[in-house]
C-alpha atoms as a PDB file:
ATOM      1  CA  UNK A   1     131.817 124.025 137.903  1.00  0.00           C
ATOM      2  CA  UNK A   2     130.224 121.006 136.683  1.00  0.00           C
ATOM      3  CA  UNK A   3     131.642 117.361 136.031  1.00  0.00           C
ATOM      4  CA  UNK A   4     130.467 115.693 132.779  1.00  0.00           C
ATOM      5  CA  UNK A   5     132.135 112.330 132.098  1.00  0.00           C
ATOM      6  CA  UNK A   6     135.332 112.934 134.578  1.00  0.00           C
ATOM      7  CA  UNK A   7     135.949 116.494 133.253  1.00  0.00           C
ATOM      8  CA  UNK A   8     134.795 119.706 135.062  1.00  0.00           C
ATOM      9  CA  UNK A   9     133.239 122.237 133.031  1.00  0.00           C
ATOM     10  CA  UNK A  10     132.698 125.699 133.599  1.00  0.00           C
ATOM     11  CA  UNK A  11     128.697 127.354 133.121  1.00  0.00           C
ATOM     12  CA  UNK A  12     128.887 129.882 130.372  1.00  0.00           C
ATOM     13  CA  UNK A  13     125.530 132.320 129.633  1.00  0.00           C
ATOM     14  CA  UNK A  14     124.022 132.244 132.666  1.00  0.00           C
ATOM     15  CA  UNK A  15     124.852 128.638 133.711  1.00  0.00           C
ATOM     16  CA  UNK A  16     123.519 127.036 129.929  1.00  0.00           C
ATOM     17  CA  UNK A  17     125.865 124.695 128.521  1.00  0.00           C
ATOM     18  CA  UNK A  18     127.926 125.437 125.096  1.00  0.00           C
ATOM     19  CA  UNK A  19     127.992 123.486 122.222  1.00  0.00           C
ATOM     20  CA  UNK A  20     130.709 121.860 122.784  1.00  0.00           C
ATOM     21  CA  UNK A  21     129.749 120.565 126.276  1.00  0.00           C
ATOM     22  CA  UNK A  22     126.241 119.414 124.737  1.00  0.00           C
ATOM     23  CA  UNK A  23     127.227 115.121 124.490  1.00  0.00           C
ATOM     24  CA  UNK A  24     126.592 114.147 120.953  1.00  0.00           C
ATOM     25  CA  UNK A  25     123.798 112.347 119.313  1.00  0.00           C
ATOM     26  CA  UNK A  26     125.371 111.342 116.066  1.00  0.00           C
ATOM     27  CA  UNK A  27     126.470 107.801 116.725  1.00  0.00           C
ATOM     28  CA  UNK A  28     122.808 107.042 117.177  1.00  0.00           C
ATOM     29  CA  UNK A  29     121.828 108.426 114.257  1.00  0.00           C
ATOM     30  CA  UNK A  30     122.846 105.610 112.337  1.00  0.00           C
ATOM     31  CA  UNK A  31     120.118 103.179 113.455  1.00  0.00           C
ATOM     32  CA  UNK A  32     117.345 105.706 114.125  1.00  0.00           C
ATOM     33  CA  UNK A  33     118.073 107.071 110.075  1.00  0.00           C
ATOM     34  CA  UNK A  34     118.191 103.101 108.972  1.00  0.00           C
ATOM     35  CA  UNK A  35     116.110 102.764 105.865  1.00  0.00           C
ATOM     36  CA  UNK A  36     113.568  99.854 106.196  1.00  0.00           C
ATOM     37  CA  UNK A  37     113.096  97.408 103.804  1.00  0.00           C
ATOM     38  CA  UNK A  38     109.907  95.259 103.800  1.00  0.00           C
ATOM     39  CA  UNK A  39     110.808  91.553 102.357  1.00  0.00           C
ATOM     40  CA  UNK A  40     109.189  89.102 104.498  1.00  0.00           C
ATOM     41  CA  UNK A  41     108.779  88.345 107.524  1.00  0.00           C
ATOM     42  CA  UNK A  42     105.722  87.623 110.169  1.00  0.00           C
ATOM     43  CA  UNK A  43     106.793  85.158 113.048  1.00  0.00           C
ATOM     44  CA  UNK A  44     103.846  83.669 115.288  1.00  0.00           C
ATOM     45  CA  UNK A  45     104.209  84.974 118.962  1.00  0.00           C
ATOM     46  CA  UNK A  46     103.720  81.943 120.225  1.00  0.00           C
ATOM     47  CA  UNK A  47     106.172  79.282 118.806  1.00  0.00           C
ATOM     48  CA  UNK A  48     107.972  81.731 116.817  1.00  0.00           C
ATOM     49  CA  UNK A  49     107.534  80.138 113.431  1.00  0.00           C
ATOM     50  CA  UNK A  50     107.230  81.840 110.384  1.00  0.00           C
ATOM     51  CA  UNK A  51     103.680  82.764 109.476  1.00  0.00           C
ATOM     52  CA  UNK A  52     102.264  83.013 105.761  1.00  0.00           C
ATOM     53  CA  UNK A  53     101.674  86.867 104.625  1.00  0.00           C
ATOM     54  CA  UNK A  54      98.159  86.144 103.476  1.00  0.00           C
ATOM     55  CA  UNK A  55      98.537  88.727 100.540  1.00  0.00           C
ATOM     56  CA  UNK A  56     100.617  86.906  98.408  1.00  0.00           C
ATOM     57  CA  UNK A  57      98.144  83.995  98.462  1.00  0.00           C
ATOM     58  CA  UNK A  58      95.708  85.899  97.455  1.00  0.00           C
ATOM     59  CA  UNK A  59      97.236  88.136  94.292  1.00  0.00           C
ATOM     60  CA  UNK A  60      99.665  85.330  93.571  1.00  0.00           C
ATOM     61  CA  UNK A  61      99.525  81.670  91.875  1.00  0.00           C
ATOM     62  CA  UNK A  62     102.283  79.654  92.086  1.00  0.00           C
ATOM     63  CA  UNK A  63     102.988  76.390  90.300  1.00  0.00           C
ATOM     64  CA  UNK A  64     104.484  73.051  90.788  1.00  0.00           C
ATOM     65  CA  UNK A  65     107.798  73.776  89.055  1.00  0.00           C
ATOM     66  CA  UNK A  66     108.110  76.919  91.470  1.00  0.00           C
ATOM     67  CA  UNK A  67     107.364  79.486  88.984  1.00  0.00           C
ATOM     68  CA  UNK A  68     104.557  82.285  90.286  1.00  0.00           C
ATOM     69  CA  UNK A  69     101.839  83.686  88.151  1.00  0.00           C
ATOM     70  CA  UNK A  70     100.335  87.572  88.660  1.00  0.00           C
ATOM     71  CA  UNK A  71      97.499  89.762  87.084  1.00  0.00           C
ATOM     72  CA  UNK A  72      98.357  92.423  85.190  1.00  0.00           C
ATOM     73  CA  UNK A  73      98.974  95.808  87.631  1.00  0.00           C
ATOM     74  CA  UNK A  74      96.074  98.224  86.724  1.00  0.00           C
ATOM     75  CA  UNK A  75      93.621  95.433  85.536  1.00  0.00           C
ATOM     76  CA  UNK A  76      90.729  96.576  87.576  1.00  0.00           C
ATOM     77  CA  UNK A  77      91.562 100.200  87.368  1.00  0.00           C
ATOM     78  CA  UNK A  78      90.132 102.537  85.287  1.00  0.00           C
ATOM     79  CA  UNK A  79      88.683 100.456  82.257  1.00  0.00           C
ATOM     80  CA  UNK A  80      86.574 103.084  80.699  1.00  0.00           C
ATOM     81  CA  UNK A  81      89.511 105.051  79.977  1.00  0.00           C
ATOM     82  CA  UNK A  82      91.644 102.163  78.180  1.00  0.00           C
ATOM     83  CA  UNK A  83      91.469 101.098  74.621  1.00  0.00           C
ATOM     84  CA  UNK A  84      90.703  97.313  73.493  1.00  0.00           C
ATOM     85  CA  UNK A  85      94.323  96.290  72.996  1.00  0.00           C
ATOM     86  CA  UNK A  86      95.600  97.429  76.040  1.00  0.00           C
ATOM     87  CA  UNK A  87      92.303  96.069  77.883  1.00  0.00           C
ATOM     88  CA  UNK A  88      93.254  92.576  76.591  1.00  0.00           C
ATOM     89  CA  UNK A  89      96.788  92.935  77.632  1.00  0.00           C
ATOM     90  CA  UNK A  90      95.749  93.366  80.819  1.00  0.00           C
ATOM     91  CA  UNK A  91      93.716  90.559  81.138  1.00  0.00           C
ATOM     92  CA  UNK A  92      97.018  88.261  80.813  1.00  0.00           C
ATOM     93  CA  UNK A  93      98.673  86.178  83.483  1.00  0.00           C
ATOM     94  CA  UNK A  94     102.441  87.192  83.760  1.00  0.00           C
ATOM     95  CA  UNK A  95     105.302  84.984  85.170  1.00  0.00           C
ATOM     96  CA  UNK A  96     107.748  86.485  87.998  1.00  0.00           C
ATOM     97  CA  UNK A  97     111.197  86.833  87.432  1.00  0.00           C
ATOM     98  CA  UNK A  98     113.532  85.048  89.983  1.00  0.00           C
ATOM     99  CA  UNK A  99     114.269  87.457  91.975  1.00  0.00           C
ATOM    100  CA  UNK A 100     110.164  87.775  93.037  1.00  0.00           C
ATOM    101  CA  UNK A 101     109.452  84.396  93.038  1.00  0.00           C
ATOM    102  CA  UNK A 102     112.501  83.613  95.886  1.00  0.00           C
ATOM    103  CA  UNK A 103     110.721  86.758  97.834  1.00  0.00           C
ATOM    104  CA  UNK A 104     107.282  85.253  97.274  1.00  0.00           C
ATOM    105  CA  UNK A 105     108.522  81.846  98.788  1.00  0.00           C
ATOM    106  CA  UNK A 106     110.373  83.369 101.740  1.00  0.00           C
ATOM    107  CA  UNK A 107     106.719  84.729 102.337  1.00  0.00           C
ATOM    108  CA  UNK A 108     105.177  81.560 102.055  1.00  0.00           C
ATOM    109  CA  UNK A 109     104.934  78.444 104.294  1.00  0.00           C
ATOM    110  CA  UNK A 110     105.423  74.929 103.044  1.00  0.00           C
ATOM    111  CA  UNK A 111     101.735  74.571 103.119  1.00  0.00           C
ATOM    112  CA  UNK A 112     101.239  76.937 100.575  1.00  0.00           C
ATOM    113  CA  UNK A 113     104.339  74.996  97.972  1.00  0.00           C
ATOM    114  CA  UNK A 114     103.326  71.319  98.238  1.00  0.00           C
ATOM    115  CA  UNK A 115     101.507  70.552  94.709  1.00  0.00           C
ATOM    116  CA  UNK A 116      97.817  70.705  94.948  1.00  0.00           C
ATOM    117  CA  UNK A 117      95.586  68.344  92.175  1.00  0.00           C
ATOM    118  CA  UNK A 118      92.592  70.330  90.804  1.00  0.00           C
ATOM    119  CA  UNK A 119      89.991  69.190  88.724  1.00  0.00           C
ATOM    120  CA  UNK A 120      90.164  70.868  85.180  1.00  0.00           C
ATOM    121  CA  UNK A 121      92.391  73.012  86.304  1.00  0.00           C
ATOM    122  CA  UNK A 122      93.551  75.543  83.538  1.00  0.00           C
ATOM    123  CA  UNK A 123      96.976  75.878  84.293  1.00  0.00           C
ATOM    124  CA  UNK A 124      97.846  72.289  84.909  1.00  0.00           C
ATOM    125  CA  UNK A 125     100.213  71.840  81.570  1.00  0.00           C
ATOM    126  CA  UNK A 126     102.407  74.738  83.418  1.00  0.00           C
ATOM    127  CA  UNK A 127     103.147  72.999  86.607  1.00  0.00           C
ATOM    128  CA  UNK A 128     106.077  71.447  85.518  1.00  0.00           C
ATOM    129  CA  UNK A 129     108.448  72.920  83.515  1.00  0.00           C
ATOM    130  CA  UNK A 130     109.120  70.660  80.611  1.00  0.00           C
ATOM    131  CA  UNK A 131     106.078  71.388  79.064  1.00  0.00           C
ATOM    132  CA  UNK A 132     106.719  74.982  78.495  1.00  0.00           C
ATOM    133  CA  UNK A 133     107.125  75.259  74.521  1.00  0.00           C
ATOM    134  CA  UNK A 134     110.001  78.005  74.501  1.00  0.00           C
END
């Protein structure tokens, strides 16, 4: 006889347990089988203050009025293969939708939002919003 948990339970085969005397595993499946999602978010060891992922500074622009630019996907990829028209289309600076651009500033710092004044900068018509013409 053994005691599991308050109950006494008798050896079967040779003194292995059955599966019914085996203590489940299932209510820690949950959180071992949790699918992870990767949205933000590096914290400094020290202080514990959010920390800029240096990635979206580099692929990403953003402007004044909160809007972020991006390249193309596939702009450096493969250019020998890809006629003129779709070359060109690659070339272009896209907008984010909303849904990216709150993502990209939960991965920024304030640092990286406060408006910056370059000289002839191309994009400096787009910082702010009203002078958008659609």
């Amino acid at each position: 006889m053994e005691k599991v948990g308050g109950e006494e339970l008798k050896k079967q085969d040779g003194g292995r347990r059955s599966d019914a005397e085996v203590p489940s595993v299932t209510p820690l499946l949950p959180s071992i089988l949790h699918q992870q999602t990767r949205t933000l978010i590096k914290y400094s060891l020290r202080k514990g203050k959010r920390k800029t992922v240096k990635a979206v500074v580099h692929r990403f622009l953003r402007l004044h009025c909160g809007l972020w630019l991006r390249r193309r996907a596939g702009y450096k990829k493969r250019l020998w293969k890809k006629n003129v028209r779709r070359r060109k289309r690659l070339r272009e600076h896209v907008f984010c939708n909303k849904t990216q651009s709150k993502l990209l500033d939960k991965m920024t710092t304030s640092f990286w939002k406060r408006r910056t004044w370059y000289v002839n900068d191309p994009y400096q018509k787009y910082h702010d919003r009203t002078n958008i013409p659609w």
